[in-house]
PDB file of C-alpha atoms in Angstrom:
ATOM      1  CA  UNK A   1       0.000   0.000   0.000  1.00  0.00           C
ATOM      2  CA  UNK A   2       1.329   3.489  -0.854  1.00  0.00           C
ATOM      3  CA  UNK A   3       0.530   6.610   1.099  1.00  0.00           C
ATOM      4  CA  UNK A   4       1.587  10.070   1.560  1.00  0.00           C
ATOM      5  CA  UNK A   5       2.560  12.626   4.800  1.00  0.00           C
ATOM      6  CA  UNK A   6       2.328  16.049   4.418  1.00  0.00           C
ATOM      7  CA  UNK A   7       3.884  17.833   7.721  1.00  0.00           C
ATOM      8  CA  UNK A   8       1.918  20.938   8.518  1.00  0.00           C
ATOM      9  CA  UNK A   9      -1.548  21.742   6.746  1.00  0.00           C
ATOM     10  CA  UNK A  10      -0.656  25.755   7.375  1.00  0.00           C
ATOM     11  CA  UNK A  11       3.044  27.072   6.260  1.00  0.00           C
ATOM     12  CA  UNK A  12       3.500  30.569   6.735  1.00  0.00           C
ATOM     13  CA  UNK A  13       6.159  32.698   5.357  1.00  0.00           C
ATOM     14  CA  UNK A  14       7.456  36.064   4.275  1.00  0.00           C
ATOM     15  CA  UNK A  15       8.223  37.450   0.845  1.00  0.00           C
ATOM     16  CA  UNK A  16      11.836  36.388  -0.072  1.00  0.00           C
ATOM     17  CA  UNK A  17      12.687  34.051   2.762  1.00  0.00           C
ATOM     18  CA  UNK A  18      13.096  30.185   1.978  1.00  0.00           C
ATOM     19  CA  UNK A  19       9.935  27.713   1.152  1.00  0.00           C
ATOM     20  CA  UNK A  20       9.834  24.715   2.632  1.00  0.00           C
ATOM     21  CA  UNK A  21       6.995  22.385   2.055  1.00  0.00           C
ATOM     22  CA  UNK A  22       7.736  18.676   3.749  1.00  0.00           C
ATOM     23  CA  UNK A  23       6.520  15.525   2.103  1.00  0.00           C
ATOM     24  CA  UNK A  24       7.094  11.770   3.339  1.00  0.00           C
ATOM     25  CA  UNK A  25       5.628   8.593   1.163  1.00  0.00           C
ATOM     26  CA  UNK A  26       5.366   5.119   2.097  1.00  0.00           C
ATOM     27  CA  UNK A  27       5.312   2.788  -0.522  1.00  0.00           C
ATOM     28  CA  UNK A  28       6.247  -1.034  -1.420  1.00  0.00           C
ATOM     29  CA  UNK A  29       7.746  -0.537  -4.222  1.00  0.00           C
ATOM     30  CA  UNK A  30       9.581   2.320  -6.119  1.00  0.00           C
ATOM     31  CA  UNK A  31       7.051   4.926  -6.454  1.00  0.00           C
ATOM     32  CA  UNK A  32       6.959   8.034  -8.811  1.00  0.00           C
ATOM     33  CA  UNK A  33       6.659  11.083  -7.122  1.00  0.00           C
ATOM     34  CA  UNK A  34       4.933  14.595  -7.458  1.00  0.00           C
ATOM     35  CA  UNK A  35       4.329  17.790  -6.232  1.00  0.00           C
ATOM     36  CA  UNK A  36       0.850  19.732  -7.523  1.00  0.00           C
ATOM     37  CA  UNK A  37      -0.215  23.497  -6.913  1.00  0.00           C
ATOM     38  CA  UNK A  38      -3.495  24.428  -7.239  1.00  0.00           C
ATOM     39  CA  UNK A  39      -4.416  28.704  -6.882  1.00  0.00           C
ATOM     40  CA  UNK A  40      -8.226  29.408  -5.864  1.00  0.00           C
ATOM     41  CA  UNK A  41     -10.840  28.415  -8.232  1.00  0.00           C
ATOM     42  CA  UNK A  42      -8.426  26.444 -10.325  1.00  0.00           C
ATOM     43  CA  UNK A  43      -7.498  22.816 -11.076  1.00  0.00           C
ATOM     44  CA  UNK A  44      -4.219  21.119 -10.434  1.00  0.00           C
ATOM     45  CA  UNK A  45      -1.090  22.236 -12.061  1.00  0.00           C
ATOM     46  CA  UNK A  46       2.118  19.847 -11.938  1.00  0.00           C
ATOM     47  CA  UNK A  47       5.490  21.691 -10.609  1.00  0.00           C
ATOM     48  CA  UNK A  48       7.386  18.771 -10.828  1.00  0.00           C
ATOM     49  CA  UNK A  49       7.763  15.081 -10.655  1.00  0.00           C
ATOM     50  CA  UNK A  50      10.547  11.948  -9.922  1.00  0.00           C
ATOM     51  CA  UNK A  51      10.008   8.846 -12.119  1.00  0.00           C
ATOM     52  CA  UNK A  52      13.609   7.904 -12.142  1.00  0.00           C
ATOM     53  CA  UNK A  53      17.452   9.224 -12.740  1.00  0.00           C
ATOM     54  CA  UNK A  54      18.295  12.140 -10.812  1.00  0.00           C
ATOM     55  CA  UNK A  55      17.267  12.618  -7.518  1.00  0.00           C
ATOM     56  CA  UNK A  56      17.195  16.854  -7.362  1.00  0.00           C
ATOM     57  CA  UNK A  57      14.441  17.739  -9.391  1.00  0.00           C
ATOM     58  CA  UNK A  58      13.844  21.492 -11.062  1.00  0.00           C
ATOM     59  CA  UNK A  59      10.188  22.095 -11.993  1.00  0.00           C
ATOM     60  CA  UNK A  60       8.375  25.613 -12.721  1.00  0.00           C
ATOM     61  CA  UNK A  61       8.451  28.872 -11.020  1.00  0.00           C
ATOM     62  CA  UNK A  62      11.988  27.923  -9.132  1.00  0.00           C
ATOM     63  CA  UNK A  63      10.631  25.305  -7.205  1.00  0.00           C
ATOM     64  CA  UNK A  64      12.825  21.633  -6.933  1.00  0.00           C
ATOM     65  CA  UNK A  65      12.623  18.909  -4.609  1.00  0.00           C
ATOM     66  CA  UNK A  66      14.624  16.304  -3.419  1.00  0.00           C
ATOM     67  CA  UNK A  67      13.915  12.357  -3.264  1.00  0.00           C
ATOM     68  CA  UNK A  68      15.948  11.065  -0.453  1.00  0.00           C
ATOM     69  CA  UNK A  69      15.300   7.117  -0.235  1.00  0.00           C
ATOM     70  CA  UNK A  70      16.799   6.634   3.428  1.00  0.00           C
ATOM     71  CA  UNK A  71      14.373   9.011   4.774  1.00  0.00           C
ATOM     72  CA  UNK A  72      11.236   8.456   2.358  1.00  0.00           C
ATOM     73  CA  UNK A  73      11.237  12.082   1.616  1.00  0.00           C
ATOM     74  CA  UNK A  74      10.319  14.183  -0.853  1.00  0.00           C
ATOM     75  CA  UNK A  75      10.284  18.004   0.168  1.00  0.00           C
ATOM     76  CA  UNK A  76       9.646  20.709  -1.465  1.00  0.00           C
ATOM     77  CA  UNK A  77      11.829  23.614  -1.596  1.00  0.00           C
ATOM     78  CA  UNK A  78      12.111  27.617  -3.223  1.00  0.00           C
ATOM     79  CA  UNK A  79      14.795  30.150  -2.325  1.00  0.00           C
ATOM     80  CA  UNK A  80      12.472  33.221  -2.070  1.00  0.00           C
ATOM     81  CA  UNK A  81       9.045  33.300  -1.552  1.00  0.00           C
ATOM     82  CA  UNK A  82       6.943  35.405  -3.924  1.00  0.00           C
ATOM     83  CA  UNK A  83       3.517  36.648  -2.932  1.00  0.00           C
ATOM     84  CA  UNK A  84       2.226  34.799  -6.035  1.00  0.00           C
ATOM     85  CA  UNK A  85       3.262  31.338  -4.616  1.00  0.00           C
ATOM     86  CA  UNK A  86       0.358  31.513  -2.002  1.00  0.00           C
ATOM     87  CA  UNK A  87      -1.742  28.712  -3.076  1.00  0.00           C
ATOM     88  CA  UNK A  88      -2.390  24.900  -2.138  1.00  0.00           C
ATOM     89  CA  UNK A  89       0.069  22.415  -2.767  1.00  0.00           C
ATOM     90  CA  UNK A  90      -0.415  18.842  -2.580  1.00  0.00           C
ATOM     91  CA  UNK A  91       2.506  15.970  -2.576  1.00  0.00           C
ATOM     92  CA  UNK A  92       0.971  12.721  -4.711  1.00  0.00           C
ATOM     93  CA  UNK A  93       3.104   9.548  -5.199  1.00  0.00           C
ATOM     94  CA  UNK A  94       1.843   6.529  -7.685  1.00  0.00           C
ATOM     95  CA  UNK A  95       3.221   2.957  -8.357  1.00  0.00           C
ATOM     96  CA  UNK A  96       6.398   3.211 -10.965  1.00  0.00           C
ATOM     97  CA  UNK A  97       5.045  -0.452 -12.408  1.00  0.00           C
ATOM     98  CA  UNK A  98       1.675  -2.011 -13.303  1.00  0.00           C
ATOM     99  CA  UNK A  99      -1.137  -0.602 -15.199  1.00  0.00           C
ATOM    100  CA  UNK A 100      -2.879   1.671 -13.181  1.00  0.00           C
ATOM    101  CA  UNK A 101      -2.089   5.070 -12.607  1.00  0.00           C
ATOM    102  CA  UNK A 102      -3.572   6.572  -9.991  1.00  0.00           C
ATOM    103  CA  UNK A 103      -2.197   9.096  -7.458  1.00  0.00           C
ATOM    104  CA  UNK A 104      -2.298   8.732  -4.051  1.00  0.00           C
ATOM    105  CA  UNK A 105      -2.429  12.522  -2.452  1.00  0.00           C
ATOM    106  CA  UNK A 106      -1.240  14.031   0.587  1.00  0.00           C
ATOM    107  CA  UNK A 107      -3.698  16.100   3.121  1.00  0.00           C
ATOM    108  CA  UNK A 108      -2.295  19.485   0.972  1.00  0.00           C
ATOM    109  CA  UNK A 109      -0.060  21.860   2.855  1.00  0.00           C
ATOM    110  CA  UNK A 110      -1.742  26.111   2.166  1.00  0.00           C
ATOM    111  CA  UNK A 111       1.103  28.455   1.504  1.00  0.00           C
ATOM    112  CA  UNK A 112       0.870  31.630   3.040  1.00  0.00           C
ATOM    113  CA  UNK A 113       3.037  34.538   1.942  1.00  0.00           C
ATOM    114  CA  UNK A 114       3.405  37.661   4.040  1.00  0.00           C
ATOM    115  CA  UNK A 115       4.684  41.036   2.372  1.00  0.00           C
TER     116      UNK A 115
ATOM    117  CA  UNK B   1      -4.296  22.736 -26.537  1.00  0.00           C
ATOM    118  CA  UNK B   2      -7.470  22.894 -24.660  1.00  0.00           C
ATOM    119  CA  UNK B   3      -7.050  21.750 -21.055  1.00  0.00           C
ATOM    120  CA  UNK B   4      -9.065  18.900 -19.239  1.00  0.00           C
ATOM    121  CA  UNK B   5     -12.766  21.333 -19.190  1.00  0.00           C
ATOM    122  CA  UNK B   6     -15.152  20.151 -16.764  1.00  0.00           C
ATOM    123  CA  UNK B   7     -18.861  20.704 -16.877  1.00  0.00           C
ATOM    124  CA  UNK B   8     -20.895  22.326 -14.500  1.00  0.00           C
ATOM    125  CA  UNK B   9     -18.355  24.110 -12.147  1.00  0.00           C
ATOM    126  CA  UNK B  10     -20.756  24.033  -9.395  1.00  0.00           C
ATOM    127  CA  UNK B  11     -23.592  22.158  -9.184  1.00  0.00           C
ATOM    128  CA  UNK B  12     -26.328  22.499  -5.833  1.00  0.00           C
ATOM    129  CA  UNK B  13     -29.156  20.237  -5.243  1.00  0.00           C
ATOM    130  CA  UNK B  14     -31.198  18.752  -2.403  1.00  0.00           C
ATOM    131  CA  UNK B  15     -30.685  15.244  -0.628  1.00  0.00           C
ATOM    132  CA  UNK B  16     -32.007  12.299  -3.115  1.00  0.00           C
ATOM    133  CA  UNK B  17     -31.645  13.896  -6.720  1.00  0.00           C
ATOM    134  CA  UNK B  18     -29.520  12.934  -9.416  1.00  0.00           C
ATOM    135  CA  UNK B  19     -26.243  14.960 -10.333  1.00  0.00           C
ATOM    136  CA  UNK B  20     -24.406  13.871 -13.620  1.00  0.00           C
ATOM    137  CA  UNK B  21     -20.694  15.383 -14.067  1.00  0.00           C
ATOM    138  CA  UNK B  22     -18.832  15.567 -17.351  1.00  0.00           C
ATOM    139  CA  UNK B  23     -15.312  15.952 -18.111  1.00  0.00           C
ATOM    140  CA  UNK B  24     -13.708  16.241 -21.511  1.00  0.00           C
ATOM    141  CA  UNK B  25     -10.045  15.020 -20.858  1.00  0.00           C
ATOM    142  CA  UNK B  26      -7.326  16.451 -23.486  1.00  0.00           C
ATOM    143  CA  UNK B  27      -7.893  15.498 -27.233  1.00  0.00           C
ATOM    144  CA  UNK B  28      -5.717  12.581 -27.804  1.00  0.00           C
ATOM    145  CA  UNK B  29      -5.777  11.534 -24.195  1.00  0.00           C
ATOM    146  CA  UNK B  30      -6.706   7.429 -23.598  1.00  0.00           C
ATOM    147  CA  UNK B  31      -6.462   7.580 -19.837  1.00  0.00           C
ATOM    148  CA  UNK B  32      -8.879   9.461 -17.578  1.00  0.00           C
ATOM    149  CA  UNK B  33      -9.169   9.888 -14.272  1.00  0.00           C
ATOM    150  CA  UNK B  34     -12.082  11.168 -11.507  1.00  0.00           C
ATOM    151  CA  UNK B  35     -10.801  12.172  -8.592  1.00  0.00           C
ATOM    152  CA  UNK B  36     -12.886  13.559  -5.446  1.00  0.00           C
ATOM    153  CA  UNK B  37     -11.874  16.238  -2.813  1.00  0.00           C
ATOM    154  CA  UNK B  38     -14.311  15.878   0.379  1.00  0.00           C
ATOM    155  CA  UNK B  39     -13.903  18.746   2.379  1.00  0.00           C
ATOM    156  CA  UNK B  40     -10.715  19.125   5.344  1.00  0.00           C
ATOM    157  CA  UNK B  41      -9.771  15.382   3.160  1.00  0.00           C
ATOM    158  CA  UNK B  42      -7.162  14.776   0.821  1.00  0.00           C
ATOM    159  CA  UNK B  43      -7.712  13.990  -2.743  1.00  0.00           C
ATOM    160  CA  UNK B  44      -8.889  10.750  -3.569  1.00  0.00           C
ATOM    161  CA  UNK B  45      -9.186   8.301  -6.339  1.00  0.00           C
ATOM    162  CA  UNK B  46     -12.406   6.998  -7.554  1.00  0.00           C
ATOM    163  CA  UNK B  47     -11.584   5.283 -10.722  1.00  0.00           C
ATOM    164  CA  UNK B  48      -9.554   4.929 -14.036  1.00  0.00           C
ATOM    165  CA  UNK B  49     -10.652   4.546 -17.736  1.00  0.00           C
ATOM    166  CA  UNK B  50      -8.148   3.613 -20.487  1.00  0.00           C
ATOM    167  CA  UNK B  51     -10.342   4.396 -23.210  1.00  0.00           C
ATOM    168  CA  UNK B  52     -13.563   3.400 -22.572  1.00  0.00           C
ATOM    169  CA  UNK B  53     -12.763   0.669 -20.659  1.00  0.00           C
ATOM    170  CA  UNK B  54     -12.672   0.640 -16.577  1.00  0.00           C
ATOM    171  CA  UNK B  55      -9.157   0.227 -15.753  1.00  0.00           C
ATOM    172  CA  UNK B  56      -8.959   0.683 -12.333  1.00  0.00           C
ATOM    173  CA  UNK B  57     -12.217   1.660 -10.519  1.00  0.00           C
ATOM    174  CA  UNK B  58     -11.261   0.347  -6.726  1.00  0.00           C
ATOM    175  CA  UNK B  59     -11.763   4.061  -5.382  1.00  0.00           C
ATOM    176  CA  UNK B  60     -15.857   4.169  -6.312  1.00  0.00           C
ATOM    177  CA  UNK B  61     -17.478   4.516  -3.061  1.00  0.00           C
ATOM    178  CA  UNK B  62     -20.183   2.890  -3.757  1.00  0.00           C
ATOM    179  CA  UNK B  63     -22.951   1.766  -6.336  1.00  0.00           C
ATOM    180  CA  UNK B  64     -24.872   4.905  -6.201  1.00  0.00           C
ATOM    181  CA  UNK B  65     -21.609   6.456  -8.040  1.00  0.00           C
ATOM    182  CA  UNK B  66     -21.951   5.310 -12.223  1.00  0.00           C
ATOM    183  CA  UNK B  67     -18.460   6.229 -14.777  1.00  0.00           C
ATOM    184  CA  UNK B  68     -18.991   5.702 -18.120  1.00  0.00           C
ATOM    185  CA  UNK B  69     -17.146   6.823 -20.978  1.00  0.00           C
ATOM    186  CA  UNK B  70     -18.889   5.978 -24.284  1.00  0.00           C
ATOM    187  CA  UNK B  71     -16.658   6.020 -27.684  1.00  0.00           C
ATOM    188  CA  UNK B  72     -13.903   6.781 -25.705  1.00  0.00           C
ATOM    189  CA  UNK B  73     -13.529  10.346 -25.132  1.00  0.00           C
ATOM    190  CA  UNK B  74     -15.665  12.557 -22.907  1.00  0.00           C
ATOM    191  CA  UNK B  75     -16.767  10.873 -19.846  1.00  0.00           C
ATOM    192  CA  UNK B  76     -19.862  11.256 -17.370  1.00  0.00           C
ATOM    193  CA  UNK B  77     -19.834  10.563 -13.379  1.00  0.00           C
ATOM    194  CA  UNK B  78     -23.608  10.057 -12.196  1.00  0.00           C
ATOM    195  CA  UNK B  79     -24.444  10.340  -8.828  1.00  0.00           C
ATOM    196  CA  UNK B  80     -28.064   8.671  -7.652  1.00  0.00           C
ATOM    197  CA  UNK B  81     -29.160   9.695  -5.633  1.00  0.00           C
ATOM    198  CA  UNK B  82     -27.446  11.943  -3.943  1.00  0.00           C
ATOM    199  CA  UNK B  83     -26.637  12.245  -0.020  1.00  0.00           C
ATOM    200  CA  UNK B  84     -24.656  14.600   2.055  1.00  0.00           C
ATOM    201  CA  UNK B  85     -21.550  13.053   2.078  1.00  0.00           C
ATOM    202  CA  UNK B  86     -21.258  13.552  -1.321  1.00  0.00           C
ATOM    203  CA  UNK B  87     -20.486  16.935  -1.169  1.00  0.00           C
ATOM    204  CA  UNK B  88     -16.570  18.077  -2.204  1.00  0.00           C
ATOM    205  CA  UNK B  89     -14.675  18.678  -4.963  1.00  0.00           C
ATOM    206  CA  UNK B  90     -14.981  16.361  -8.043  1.00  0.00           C
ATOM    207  CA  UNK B  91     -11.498  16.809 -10.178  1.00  0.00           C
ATOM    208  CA  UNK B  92     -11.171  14.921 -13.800  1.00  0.00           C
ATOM    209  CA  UNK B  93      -7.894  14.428 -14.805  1.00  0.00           C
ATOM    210  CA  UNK B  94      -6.662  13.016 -18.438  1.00  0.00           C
ATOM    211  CA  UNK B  95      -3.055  11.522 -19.721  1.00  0.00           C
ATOM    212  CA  UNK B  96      -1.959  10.365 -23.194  1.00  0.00           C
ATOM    213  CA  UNK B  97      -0.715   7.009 -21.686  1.00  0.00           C
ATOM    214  CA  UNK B  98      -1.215   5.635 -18.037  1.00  0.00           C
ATOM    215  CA  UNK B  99       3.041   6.642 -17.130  1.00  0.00           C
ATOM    216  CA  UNK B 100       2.335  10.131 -18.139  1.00  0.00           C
ATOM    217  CA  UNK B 101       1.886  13.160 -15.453  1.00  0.00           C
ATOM    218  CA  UNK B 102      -1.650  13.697 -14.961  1.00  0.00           C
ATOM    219  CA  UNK B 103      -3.106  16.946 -16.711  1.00  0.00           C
ATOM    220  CA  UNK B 104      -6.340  17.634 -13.644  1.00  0.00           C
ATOM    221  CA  UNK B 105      -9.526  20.363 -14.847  1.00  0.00           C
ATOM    222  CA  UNK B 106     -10.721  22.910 -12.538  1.00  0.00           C
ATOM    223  CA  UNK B 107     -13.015  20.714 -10.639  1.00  0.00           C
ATOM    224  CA  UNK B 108     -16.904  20.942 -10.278  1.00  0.00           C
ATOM    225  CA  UNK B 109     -17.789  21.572  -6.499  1.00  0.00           C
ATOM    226  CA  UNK B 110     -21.089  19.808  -5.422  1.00  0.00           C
ATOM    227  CA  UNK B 111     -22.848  20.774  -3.196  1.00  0.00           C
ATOM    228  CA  UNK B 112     -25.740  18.262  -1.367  1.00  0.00           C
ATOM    229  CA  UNK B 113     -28.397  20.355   0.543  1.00  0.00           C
TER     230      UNK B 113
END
């Protein structure tokens, strides 16, 4: 069985200073991994994902993230905050083999940026 | 390219109706996805088509919840009838092929009075 932690439903921080969104997954077997933003009234947007290779991952807007395999992590990180970054952002993780592809989402951690 | 568009974007109505959502996934786009949102929850699966075949479908709560997706493209979540804890966020989400990152609509937020 896969699932997904994400530590703190509430982030607050100021314009410029380091994001920090914290993600953990469980999972029997290699999973993919993904981070999702979604701004008021809108759908999902992907930032980024991990299938396999790399382990730093860039997506948009200056956001990466890490996998880290000893500690079942998968954080999400951005140097400097920008007001337009305040939105919902969920961590989803999905089985890297078989035939069905469904994501498996975190509780969604709302980004708060203060001027 | 048009996005995944989901039809209505809000629907209200009382305790025991009928509700039908549709969601026209990305042209081109085999696999589709319907996802649900319950409010203070987390996102969660309902069920997969590949085509118009039920791939995966293990997240259906139960049977008063009816997918189909006829000829393969748009597809159709009925719910009858309708109680409370139906309310939430319904998202559709579409792929070209099932290893692909999910492209998700805007979501149609039910409402069950």
């Amino acid at each position: 069985a896969q699932s997904v932690t994400q530590l703190g439903s509430h982030v607050s921080v100021s314009e410029g200073a380091l994001v920090l969104l914290r993600c953990n997954y469980s999972s029997s077997v290699p999973p993919y991994l993904f981070w999702y933003v979604q701004y008021p009234n809108q759908g999902l947007q992907l930032l980024l994902k991990y299938t396999t290779g790399a382990t730093l991952v860039k997506g948009i807007n200056g956001f990466e993230a890490e996998f880290k395999k000893s500690e079942t992590s998968f954080h999400l990180t951005k140097p400097s905050a920008h007001m337009s970054d305040a939105a919902e952002y969920f961590c989803a993780v999905r089985r890297s083999s078989g035939n069905t592809g469904k994501l498996i989402f975190g509780q969604g951690t709302t980004l708060q940026v203060k001027p | 390219e048009a996005g995944v568009t989901q039809f209505p974007s809000h629907s209200v109505i009382e305790k025991g109706q009928t509700v039908t959502l549709r969601c026209d996934p990305i042209s081109g786009h085999d696999n589709l996805y319907w996802y649900r949102r319950v409010m203070g929850k987390e996102i969660k699966f309902l069920l997969h088509f590949v085509k118009e075949s039920k791939q995966d479908e293990s997240g259906m709560p139960n049977n008063r919840f009816l997918a189909e997706r006829t000829g393969g493209t748009y597809s159709t979540l009925k719910v009858q009838p309708a109680e409370l804890e139906d309310s939430g966020v319904y998202f559709c989400a579409s792929s070209r092929q099932g290893d692909q990152p999910q492209h998700f609509g805007d979501g149609t937020r039910l409402s069950i009075l």
